[in-house]
Amino acid sequence: PTAEMRHKFAVADGVAQDAYRKMGLTGAEKERYEVRRLLYWLPRVGVNGVLDFFERVKCHERGHAVGHAAVLLHPHLQDLLEACGHRCTKGCFHGLIKGLILTDTQWNDFIVTNDPATSQEAASLTDLCRSSYVGVVAEPGECFHAVGHSIMSLEVDRVEEKQTQGADQILSLEQRDSSARVGGSLADLGA
């Protein structure tokens, strides 16, 4: 990404963080908004561009959203594991595993489903966490820790059933503000 694009992301991130504070968003609810917002930014600045910026601020928690959003944008597990690596004290990795589980996606030979009633889920999650793909980035216990984050998120989603319409408003606001502050337009972002 260009220096200008990284700057636009930094400005937009500040706008989003201010909006989250004003809305009182924290924890899992804030992460859901961040994932939606990062779906816009990851194609423009990349996983490493976002993580480079986040490593200057509170990184681990925000890394969860980066990994989760990356799963939604890229279909190759090995590439995603390589991109996340150990960054943000494995926050990106935690988000990647969480994204795999929450999106009900098939990756390589691993079938991951969010239906806790199936025995295949446990077998495939065990296989995933012990696989050579994941072993490059994390020990099996670290992977199971990420699985725990995912199970907690599934339960929170079932209990709360909150809507995320405000995420579109935040994205619109940050795009407008970042373009105005940098002097560019949304067309400059390749949108």
Short mmCIF file of C-alpha atoms in Angstrom, two decimals:
data_model
loop_
_atom_site.label_atom_id
_atom_site.label_comp_id
_atom_site.label_asym_id
_atom_site.label_seq_id
_atom_site.Cartn_x
_atom_site.Cartn_y
_atom_site.Cartn_z
CA PRO A 1 0.00 0.00 0.00
CA THR A 2 1.05 3.55 -0.63
CA ALA A 3 1.97 5.96 2.15
CA GLU A 4 -1.15 7.97 1.28
CA MET A 5 -3.39 4.90 1.63
CA ARG A 6 -1.81 4.00 4.99
CA HIS A 7 -2.42 7.59 6.10
CA LYS A 8 -6.07 7.40 5.00
CA PHE A 9 -6.44 4.20 7.01
CA ALA A 10 -4.91 5.84 10.09
CA VAL A 11 -7.28 8.81 9.84
CA ALA A 12 -10.28 6.55 9.24
CA ASP A 13 -9.29 4.37 12.17
CA GLY A 14 -9.30 7.37 14.48
CA VAL A 15 -12.79 8.29 13.27
CA ALA A 16 -14.04 4.75 13.87
CA GLN A 17 -12.51 4.52 17.35
CA ASP A 18 -14.13 7.86 18.31
CA ALA A 19 -17.48 6.57 17.03
CA TYR A 20 -17.12 3.32 19.00
CA ARG A 21 -16.45 5.29 22.18
CA LYS A 22 -19.47 7.54 21.59
CA MET A 23 -21.65 4.49 20.97
CA GLY A 24 -20.29 2.75 24.08
CA LEU A 25 -19.16 -0.29 22.10
CA THR A 26 -16.78 -2.73 23.78
CA GLY A 27 -15.70 -6.36 23.59
CA ALA A 28 -17.40 -8.72 21.17
CA GLU A 29 -19.87 -6.11 19.96
CA LYS A 30 -17.06 -3.72 19.02
CA GLU A 31 -15.21 -6.55 17.30
CA ARG A 32 -18.23 -7.28 15.08
CA TYR A 33 -18.16 -3.66 13.91
CA GLU A 34 -14.39 -3.81 13.37
CA VAL A 35 -14.67 -6.94 11.21
CA ARG A 36 -17.20 -5.24 8.93
CA ARG A 37 -15.05 -2.10 8.73
CA LEU A 38 -11.90 -4.09 7.94
CA LEU A 39 -13.64 -5.80 5.03
CA TYR A 40 -13.31 -2.41 3.35
CA TRP A 41 -9.71 -1.69 4.41
CA LEU A 42 -7.91 -5.06 4.09
CA PRO A 43 -8.06 -5.09 0.26
CA ARG A 44 -6.58 -1.58 0.28
CA VAL A 45 -3.80 -1.80 2.89
CA GLY A 46 -3.44 -5.57 3.48
CA VAL A 47 -3.23 -7.64 6.65
CA ASN A 48 0.33 -6.52 7.30
CA GLY A 49 -0.48 -2.85 6.66
CA VAL A 50 -3.28 -2.96 9.22
CA LEU A 51 -1.20 -4.90 11.74
CA ASP A 52 1.75 -2.52 11.29
CA PHE A 53 -0.57 0.29 12.37
CA PHE A 54 -2.25 -1.68 15.17
CA GLU A 55 1.10 -2.66 16.67
CA ARG A 56 1.51 1.01 17.61
CA VAL A 57 -1.75 0.90 19.57
CA LYS A 58 -3.70 -1.78 21.46
CA CYS A 59 -2.93 -4.68 19.19
CA HIS A 60 -4.06 -8.10 20.46
CA GLU A 61 -7.76 -7.37 20.73
CA ARG A 62 -7.83 -5.51 17.43
CA GLY A 63 -5.85 -8.32 15.79
CA HIS A 64 -8.86 -10.59 16.36
CA ALA A 65 -10.91 -8.47 13.97
CA VAL A 66 -8.11 -8.46 11.36
CA GLY A 67 -7.90 -12.27 11.31
CA HIS A 68 -11.69 -12.66 11.21
CA ALA A 69 -12.08 -10.19 8.33
CA ALA A 70 -9.18 -11.78 6.42
CA VAL A 71 -10.99 -15.14 6.51
CA LEU A 72 -13.99 -13.53 4.84
CA LEU A 73 -11.83 -12.11 2.04
CA HIS A 74 -9.32 -14.86 1.25
CA PRO A 75 -9.96 -18.58 0.65
CA HIS A 76 -6.54 -20.05 1.45
CA LEU A 77 -5.83 -21.06 5.04
CA GLN A 78 -2.07 -21.43 4.58
CA ASP A 79 -1.78 -17.88 3.14
CA LEU A 80 -3.82 -16.48 6.02
CA LEU A 81 -1.73 -18.26 8.63
CA GLU A 82 1.41 -16.90 7.00
CA ALA A 83 -0.02 -13.35 6.87
CA CYS A 84 -1.11 -13.38 10.52
CA GLY A 85 1.84 -15.26 11.92
CA HIS A 86 2.59 -14.31 15.52
CA ARG A 87 1.56 -10.67 15.03
CA CYS A 88 -0.29 -8.85 17.81
CA THR A 89 0.63 -11.60 20.29
CA LYS A 90 -1.32 -14.03 18.11
CA GLY A 91 -4.47 -11.87 18.12
CA CYS A 92 -4.68 -12.10 14.32
CA PHE A 93 -4.36 -15.90 14.56
CA HIS A 94 -7.12 -16.05 17.20
CA GLY A 95 -9.38 -14.03 14.90
CA LEU A 96 -8.54 -16.24 11.94
CA ILE A 97 -9.58 -19.39 13.80
CA LYS A 98 -12.68 -17.62 15.11
CA GLY A 99 -13.56 -16.49 11.59
CA LEU A 100 -13.21 -20.04 10.26
CA ILE A 101 -15.65 -21.32 12.85
CA LEU A 102 -18.15 -18.47 12.74
CA THR A 103 -18.41 -18.40 8.95
CA ASP A 104 -19.25 -22.09 8.60
CA THR A 105 -16.63 -22.50 5.86
CA GLN A 106 -14.75 -25.47 4.39
CA TRP A 107 -11.00 -24.84 4.18
CA ASN A 108 -8.64 -27.29 2.56
CA ASP A 109 -9.63 -30.66 4.06
CA PHE A 110 -11.01 -29.20 7.28
CA ILE A 111 -14.76 -28.99 7.69
CA VAL A 112 -15.63 -26.48 10.39
CA THR A 113 -19.24 -26.03 11.38
CA ASN A 114 -20.90 -23.96 14.07
CA ASP A 115 -23.36 -26.73 14.94
CA PRO A 116 -22.18 -28.02 18.35
CA ALA A 117 -24.36 -31.12 18.01
CA THR A 118 -22.15 -32.70 15.34
CA SER A 119 -19.30 -34.97 16.34
CA GLN A 120 -17.51 -34.11 13.09
CA GLU A 121 -16.95 -30.57 14.40
CA ALA A 122 -14.86 -31.75 17.34
CA ALA A 123 -12.85 -34.11 15.15
CA SER A 124 -12.18 -31.50 12.49
CA LEU A 125 -11.29 -28.78 15.03
CA THR A 126 -8.87 -31.19 16.68
CA ASP A 127 -7.40 -32.00 13.28
CA LEU A 128 -7.18 -28.30 12.43
CA CYS A 129 -5.44 -27.37 15.68
CA ARG A 130 -2.96 -30.23 15.35
CA SER A 131 -2.32 -29.72 11.63
CA SER A 132 1.04 -28.81 10.17
CA TYR A 133 -0.58 -25.64 8.73
CA VAL A 134 -1.43 -24.29 12.17
CA GLY A 135 1.72 -25.72 13.76
CA VAL A 136 3.81 -23.16 11.87
CA VAL A 137 2.09 -20.37 13.83
CA ALA A 138 0.86 -21.88 17.09
CA GLU A 139 0.91 -24.89 19.37
CA PRO A 140 -2.35 -26.91 19.52
CA GLY A 141 -3.20 -25.41 22.93
CA GLU A 142 -3.04 -21.89 21.50
CA CYS A 143 -5.36 -22.98 18.69
CA PHE A 144 -7.83 -24.48 21.18
CA HIS A 145 -7.67 -21.18 23.08
CA ALA A 146 -8.80 -19.48 19.85
CA VAL A 147 -11.57 -22.08 19.49
CA GLY A 148 -12.69 -21.07 22.99
CA HIS A 149 -12.97 -17.45 21.82
CA SER A 150 -15.16 -18.68 18.98
CA ILE A 151 -17.49 -20.71 21.18
CA MET A 152 -17.88 -17.72 23.49
CA SER A 153 -18.74 -15.50 20.51
CA LEU A 154 -21.34 -17.95 19.25
CA GLU A 155 -23.00 -17.94 22.67
CA VAL A 156 -22.89 -14.15 22.95
CA ASP A 157 -24.48 -13.87 19.49
CA ARG A 158 -27.25 -16.30 20.44
CA VAL A 159 -28.05 -14.46 23.66
CA GLU A 160 -27.80 -10.87 22.46
CA GLU A 161 -28.95 -11.04 18.80
CA LYS A 162 -27.84 -7.44 18.29
CA GLN A 163 -28.11 -5.71 14.95
CA THR A 164 -25.05 -4.13 13.33
CA GLN A 165 -26.69 -1.42 11.24
CA GLY A 166 -24.52 1.17 12.96
CA ALA A 167 -21.44 -0.43 11.38
CA ASP A 168 -22.53 0.88 7.99
CA GLN A 169 -22.93 4.35 9.50
CA ILE A 170 -19.42 4.21 11.03
CA LEU A 171 -17.89 3.04 7.75
CA SER A 172 -19.66 5.81 5.85
CA LEU A 173 -18.58 8.41 8.41
CA GLU A 174 -14.94 7.28 8.47
CA GLN A 175 -14.73 7.14 4.67
CA ARG A 176 -16.15 10.66 4.37
CA ASP A 177 -13.92 12.06 7.12
CA SER A 178 -10.74 10.34 5.93
CA SER A 179 -11.29 11.60 2.37
CA ALA A 180 -12.01 15.14 3.56
CA ARG A 181 -8.97 15.27 5.87
CA VAL A 182 -6.56 13.88 3.31
CA GLY A 183 -7.98 15.97 0.52
CA GLY A 184 -8.91 13.02 -1.65
CA SER A 185 -12.14 11.36 -2.54
CA LEU A 186 -13.58 7.90 -2.29
CA ALA A 187 -12.64 7.45 -5.94
CA ASP A 188 -9.00 7.68 -4.80
CA LEU A 189 -9.59 4.58 -2.69
CA GLY A 190 -10.42 2.53 -5.76
CA ALA A 191 -14.08 2.27 -4.70
#
